[in-house]
Amino acid sequence: MAAADLIELWRGGMLESVHRGHAVICDSKGIVAAWGDPDAMIFPRSSCKMIQALPLLESGAADAAGLVPRQLALSCASHNGAAIHVDAVDAWLKARGLSESDLRCGSHMPADKDENKRLTCGGISPCQLHNNCSGKHAGFLTLNQHLGAGPDYHDIDHPVQQAAKQAFEEVTQETSPGYGIDGCSAPNFPCTVTGLARAMASFAQPQGGVRGQAMERLVQAMCAYPEMVAGEGRACTALMRAMGGRVAVKTGAEAVFIAILPDQGLGVALKIMDGGTRASEAAITALLVHLGALESGHPVVGKLLTDPMRNWNGIAYGEMRLAAGFPR
Amino acid sequence: MAAADLIELWRGGMLESVHRGHAVICDSKGIVAAWGDPDAMIFPRSSCKMIQALPLLESGAADAAGLVPRQLALSCASHNGAAIHVDAVDAWLKARGLSESDLRCGSHMPADKDENKRLTCGGISPCQLHNNCSGKHAGFLTLNQHLGAGPDYHDIDHPVQQAAKQAFEEVTQETSPGYGIDGCSAPNFPCTVTGLARAMASFAQPQGGVRGQAMERLVQAMCAYPEMVAGEGRACTALMRAMGGRVAVKTGAEAVFIAILPDQGLGVALKIMDGGTRASEAAITALLVHLGALESGHPVVGKLLTDPMRNWNGIAYGEMRLAAGFPR
């Protein structure tokens, strides 16, 4: 089955661009609704960080280290590298007797405007704490201390990544055919869009036990600290705030987006095939409104989907539109 | 006819993302080769600036104002807002007795790193000279002085835009069904991908007369001053430099790209339907290599298409691939 048209961009009353993709909504029994090909294989990228964080909790490492919900949210984050994120990861590592040099995620300039300006104008190079995945890696390091394994926790054969792989295959209920190296150098395992939505449905309706409790704590942490999961101006943070902490959402590179809806026991996963983030943000917004979790009149819906698009003079030149059949 | 898969992104030996689009190669007789739907309607956006500049030369305004080739290149530019661009437009306007406030393109932060840093760290706001279209607008203003029309030269009914529309319809050999407002507030007229490629073939083989001479001068100016058409680090500038001034290329927003090949009498136009610039740059690179205008071993081909993609640690995680059947 082919990808479906999901998000269109119109200019002067004419279609200018279109984004295709796949989207699936699952409950505990399986697919509730789907667009495109629910069996399409995708890389979840950072959208599955709450899955990668499961071994941190299930192993007892998180409690042994006394991690608090704000840190659990950071372990699921693709953050802006703002001061609040950098400082939190730095403090976390120091409390574990670790440092920035123990990270294996690499460095990049932060998305946060203030921190980016501070580094740019100060002639300061970014460090690994600025990497949007540094919270996830702090979680990997904390699990690694608990396991007492070697320093290269990002290697595919390392116990930390093997634990992440096992958790991933269990919650997606799929055997991963291989893996890719993510931007932060950790392995990323492919799955079907349905497998990812199925996993998110399980986070939405935890079945108790060690795994259920871990899922519940991670979702609650993401919902309680949306600013730690992404940052100011970011879709994940704005959407979670707009939904009053009742829904957890997470973006992934190359235009993946997931949502966890505990009130409805639903999980959502989508992938825009061209990797266009503007479309994955618009599509998850449309699905959240469609499911009644997000008010269509909320400013974030305008910003990500319904507001007229304006040029450098503020002139409205066009708009985003939902393709026919999406989401209804 | 549907868009065709053109550019793929692979990670860990698996397809992660794909870009679809339309591409057409024309000579003076018509279509030589096509991928996707050659009749698809698109907005050329900034890829047609050399068409919008035709009235500037054909009216005699350019010569009356003593414009030199470097300025003609700037009139076709989507520049980086670097000092060389800002200073050149500023000097051009002053020489005409005009100023930045006569522009109607609006302001945005420049893409040029040095100028962006100067403004950011100095707490300085960008002005309209920084707008990537300020050279085109300096051309509009110069034509407008010659015509003696009103100050709002960007309005659809203004003689400057009506002249641009007439030139556009003549060289595309199509009647435009409407128009859209571009980022710089000037009207942008839609045409088929074939119409745009046909227009570029006419620039590649000018037929003499006032129009032919104007086309020849604009193409020569773009090829002679590639740094004025875009800027350091930009695909247009790098590709034109790599081809030694024998081919003119121009990008447009929402992933449009054109090429003018005088040696072969060919014109190329392509549009990536999702608006992904990484794919329009890769696709035009593939077509230029395919046509023998660009050496496959040139570093710019590696940068835009064939080099392994590396993450923050420099680890090669994947690569771009040409979709089956593109370009051969």
GROMACS .gro file of N, CA, C and O in nm, chain A residues 79 86 89-90 92-93 98-107 127-131 133-142 151-154 184-185, chain B residues 313:
model
  152
   79HIS      N    1   1.567   1.774   2.347
   79HIS     CA    2   1.556   1.909   2.401
   79HIS      C    3   1.628   2.014   2.317
   79HIS      O    4   1.706   1.981   2.227
   86VAL      N    5   2.064   2.190   2.970
   86VAL     CA    6   2.208   2.170   2.987
   86VAL      C    7   2.244   2.158   3.136
   86VAL      O    8   2.316   2.065   3.175
   89VAL      N    9   2.114   1.818   3.286
   89VAL     CA   10   2.194   1.700   3.249
   89VAL      C   11   2.329   1.706   3.318
   89VAL      O   12   2.379   1.605   3.370
   90ASP      N   13   2.387   1.826   3.324
   90ASP     CA   14   2.517   1.843   3.391
   90ASP      C   15   2.507   1.801   3.538
   90ASP      O   16   2.591   1.725   3.588
   92TRP      N   17   2.282   1.608   3.675
   92TRP     CA   18   2.252   1.463   3.679
   92TRP      C   19   2.382   1.382   3.670
   92TRP      O   20   2.407   1.293   3.752
   93LEU      N   21   2.466   1.418   3.571
   93LEU     CA   22   2.591   1.345   3.553
   93LEU      C   23   2.683   1.360   3.674
   93LEU      O   24   2.740   1.262   3.725
   98LEU      N   25   2.980   1.130   3.720
   98LEU     CA   26   3.014   1.128   3.577
   98LEU      C   27   3.031   1.269   3.526
   98LEU      O   28   3.008   1.367   3.598
   99SER      N   29   3.074   1.282   3.398
   99SER     CA   30   3.088   1.416   3.340
   99SER      C   31   3.051   1.413   3.192
   99SER      O   32   3.026   1.307   3.134
  100GLU      N   33   3.055   1.532   3.133
  100GLU     CA   34   3.019   1.548   2.992
  100GLU      C   35   3.099   1.454   2.904
  100GLU      O   36   3.049   1.403   2.803
  101SER      N   37   3.225   1.429   2.941
  101SER     CA   38   3.314   1.346   2.857
  101SER      C   39   3.271   1.199   2.857
  101SER      O   40   3.318   1.121   2.774
  102ASP      N   41   3.184   1.161   2.950
  102ASP     CA   42   3.134   1.022   2.950
  102ASP      C   43   3.022   1.001   2.848
  102ASP      O   44   2.987   0.888   2.816
  103LEU      N   45   2.966   1.112   2.799
  103LEU     CA   46   2.860   1.104   2.697
  103LEU      C   47   2.919   1.057   2.565
  103LEU      O   48   3.038   1.077   2.538
  104ARG      N   49   2.839   0.996   2.482
  104ARG     CA   50   2.882   0.948   2.350
  104ARG      C   51   2.791   1.003   2.239
  104ARG      O   52   2.789   0.949   2.128
  105CYS      N   53   2.716   1.111   2.270
  105CYS     CA   54   2.616   1.161   2.174
  105CYS      C   55   2.671   1.261   2.074
  105CYS      O   56   2.607   1.289   1.972
  106GLY      N   57   2.790   1.315   2.102
  106GLY     CA   58   2.843   1.418   2.012
  106GLY      C   59   2.784   1.554   2.044
  106GLY      O   60   2.692   1.565   2.128
  107SER      N   61   2.837   1.657   1.981
  107SER     CA   62   2.796   1.795   2.010
  107SER      C   63   2.734   1.862   1.888
  107SER      O   64   2.771   1.833   1.775
  127CYS      N   65   2.893   2.180   2.366
  127CYS     CA   66   2.947   2.054   2.418
  127CYS      C   67   2.838   1.946   2.408
  127CYS      O   68   2.727   1.974   2.362
  128GLN      N   69   2.871   1.825   2.450
  128GLN     CA   70   2.775   1.715   2.436
  128GLN      C   71   2.649   1.737   2.520
  128GLN      O   72   2.544   1.680   2.490
  129LEU      N   73   2.658   1.823   2.623
  129LEU     CA   74   2.538   1.853   2.704
  129LEU      C   75   2.434   1.922   2.619
  129LEU      O   76   2.313   1.912   2.645
  130HIS      N   77   2.479   1.994   2.515
  130HIS     CA   78   2.386   2.067   2.427
  130HIS      C   79   2.314   1.975   2.330
  130HIS      O   80   2.212   2.012   2.273
  131ASN      N   81   2.368   1.855   2.308
  131ASN     CA   82   2.305   1.762   2.214
  131ASN      C   83   2.162   1.736   2.259
  131ASN      O   84   2.136   1.709   2.377
  133CYS      N   85   1.985   1.498   2.252
  133CYS     CA   86   1.967   1.364   2.313
  133CYS      C   87   2.044   1.345   2.443
  133CYS      O   88   2.052   1.232   2.495
  134SER      N   89   2.104   1.450   2.498
  134SER     CA   90   2.192   1.431   2.615
  134SER      C   91   2.118   1.375   2.736
  134SER      O   92   2.176   1.304   2.818
  135GLY      N   93   1.987   1.404   2.746
  135GLY     CA   94   1.910   1.348   2.858
  135GLY      C   95   1.892   1.198   2.843
  135GLY      O   96   1.904   1.122   2.940
  136LYS      N   97   1.865   1.154   2.719
  136LYS     CA   98   1.853   1.011   2.693
  136LYS      C   99   1.984   0.940   2.725
  136LYS      O  100   1.986   0.833   2.786
  137HIS      N  101   2.095   1.006   2.687
  137HIS     CA  102   2.226   0.947   2.712
  137HIS      C  103   2.262   0.947   2.860
  137HIS      O  104   2.330   0.856   2.908
  138ALA      N  105   2.213   1.046   2.935
  138ALA     CA  106   2.234   1.046   3.081
  138ALA      C  107   2.161   0.924   3.140
  138ALA      O  108   2.210   0.859   3.233
  139GLY      N  109   2.045   0.894   3.080
  139GLY     CA  110   1.972   0.775   3.122
  139GLY      C  111   2.047   0.648   3.089
  139GLY      O  112   2.057   0.555   3.171
  140PHE      N  113   2.105   0.643   2.969
  140PHE     CA  114   2.187   0.527   2.928
  140PHE      C  115   2.303   0.509   3.026
  140PHE      O  116   2.333   0.398   3.070
  141LEU      N  117   2.371   0.620   3.060
  141LEU     CA  118   2.486   0.613   3.150
  141LEU      C  119   2.445   0.566   3.290
  141LEU      O  120   2.517   0.490   3.355
  142THR      N  121   2.326   0.611   3.334
  142THR     CA  122   2.278   0.570   3.468
  142THR      C  123   2.246   0.420   3.469
  142THR      O  124   2.280   0.350   3.564
  151PRO      N  125   3.232   0.152   2.891
  151PRO     CA  126   3.202   0.293   2.868
  151PRO      C  127   3.129   0.324   2.736
  151PRO      O  128   3.059   0.424   2.727
  152ASP      N  129   3.147   0.234   2.636
  152ASP     CA  130   3.084   0.264   2.506
  152ASP      C  131   2.942   0.208   2.500
  152ASP      O  132   2.911   0.117   2.423
  153TYR      N  133   2.858   0.270   2.582
  153TYR     CA  134   2.718   0.225   2.599
  153TYR      C  135   2.633   0.243   2.474
  153TYR      O  136   2.518   0.198   2.470
  154HIS      N  137   2.689   0.311   2.372
  154HIS     CA  138   2.610   0.337   2.250
  154HIS      C  139   2.630   0.227   2.145
  154HIS      O  140   2.560   0.227   2.043
  184CYS      N  141   2.257   1.070   1.733
  184CYS     CA  142   2.332   1.072   1.860
  184CYS      C  143   2.421   0.949   1.875
  184CYS      O  144   2.474   0.925   1.983
  185SER      N  145   2.431   0.868   1.768
  185SER     CA  146   2.516   0.749   1.762
  185SER      C  147   2.459   0.626   1.831
  185SER      O  148   2.521   0.520   1.829
  641ASN      N  149   2.890   1.262   1.558
  641ASN     CA  150   3.021   1.204   1.588
  641ASN      C  151   3.100   1.173   1.462
  641ASN      O  152   3.207   1.111   1.469
   0.00000   0.00000   0.00000
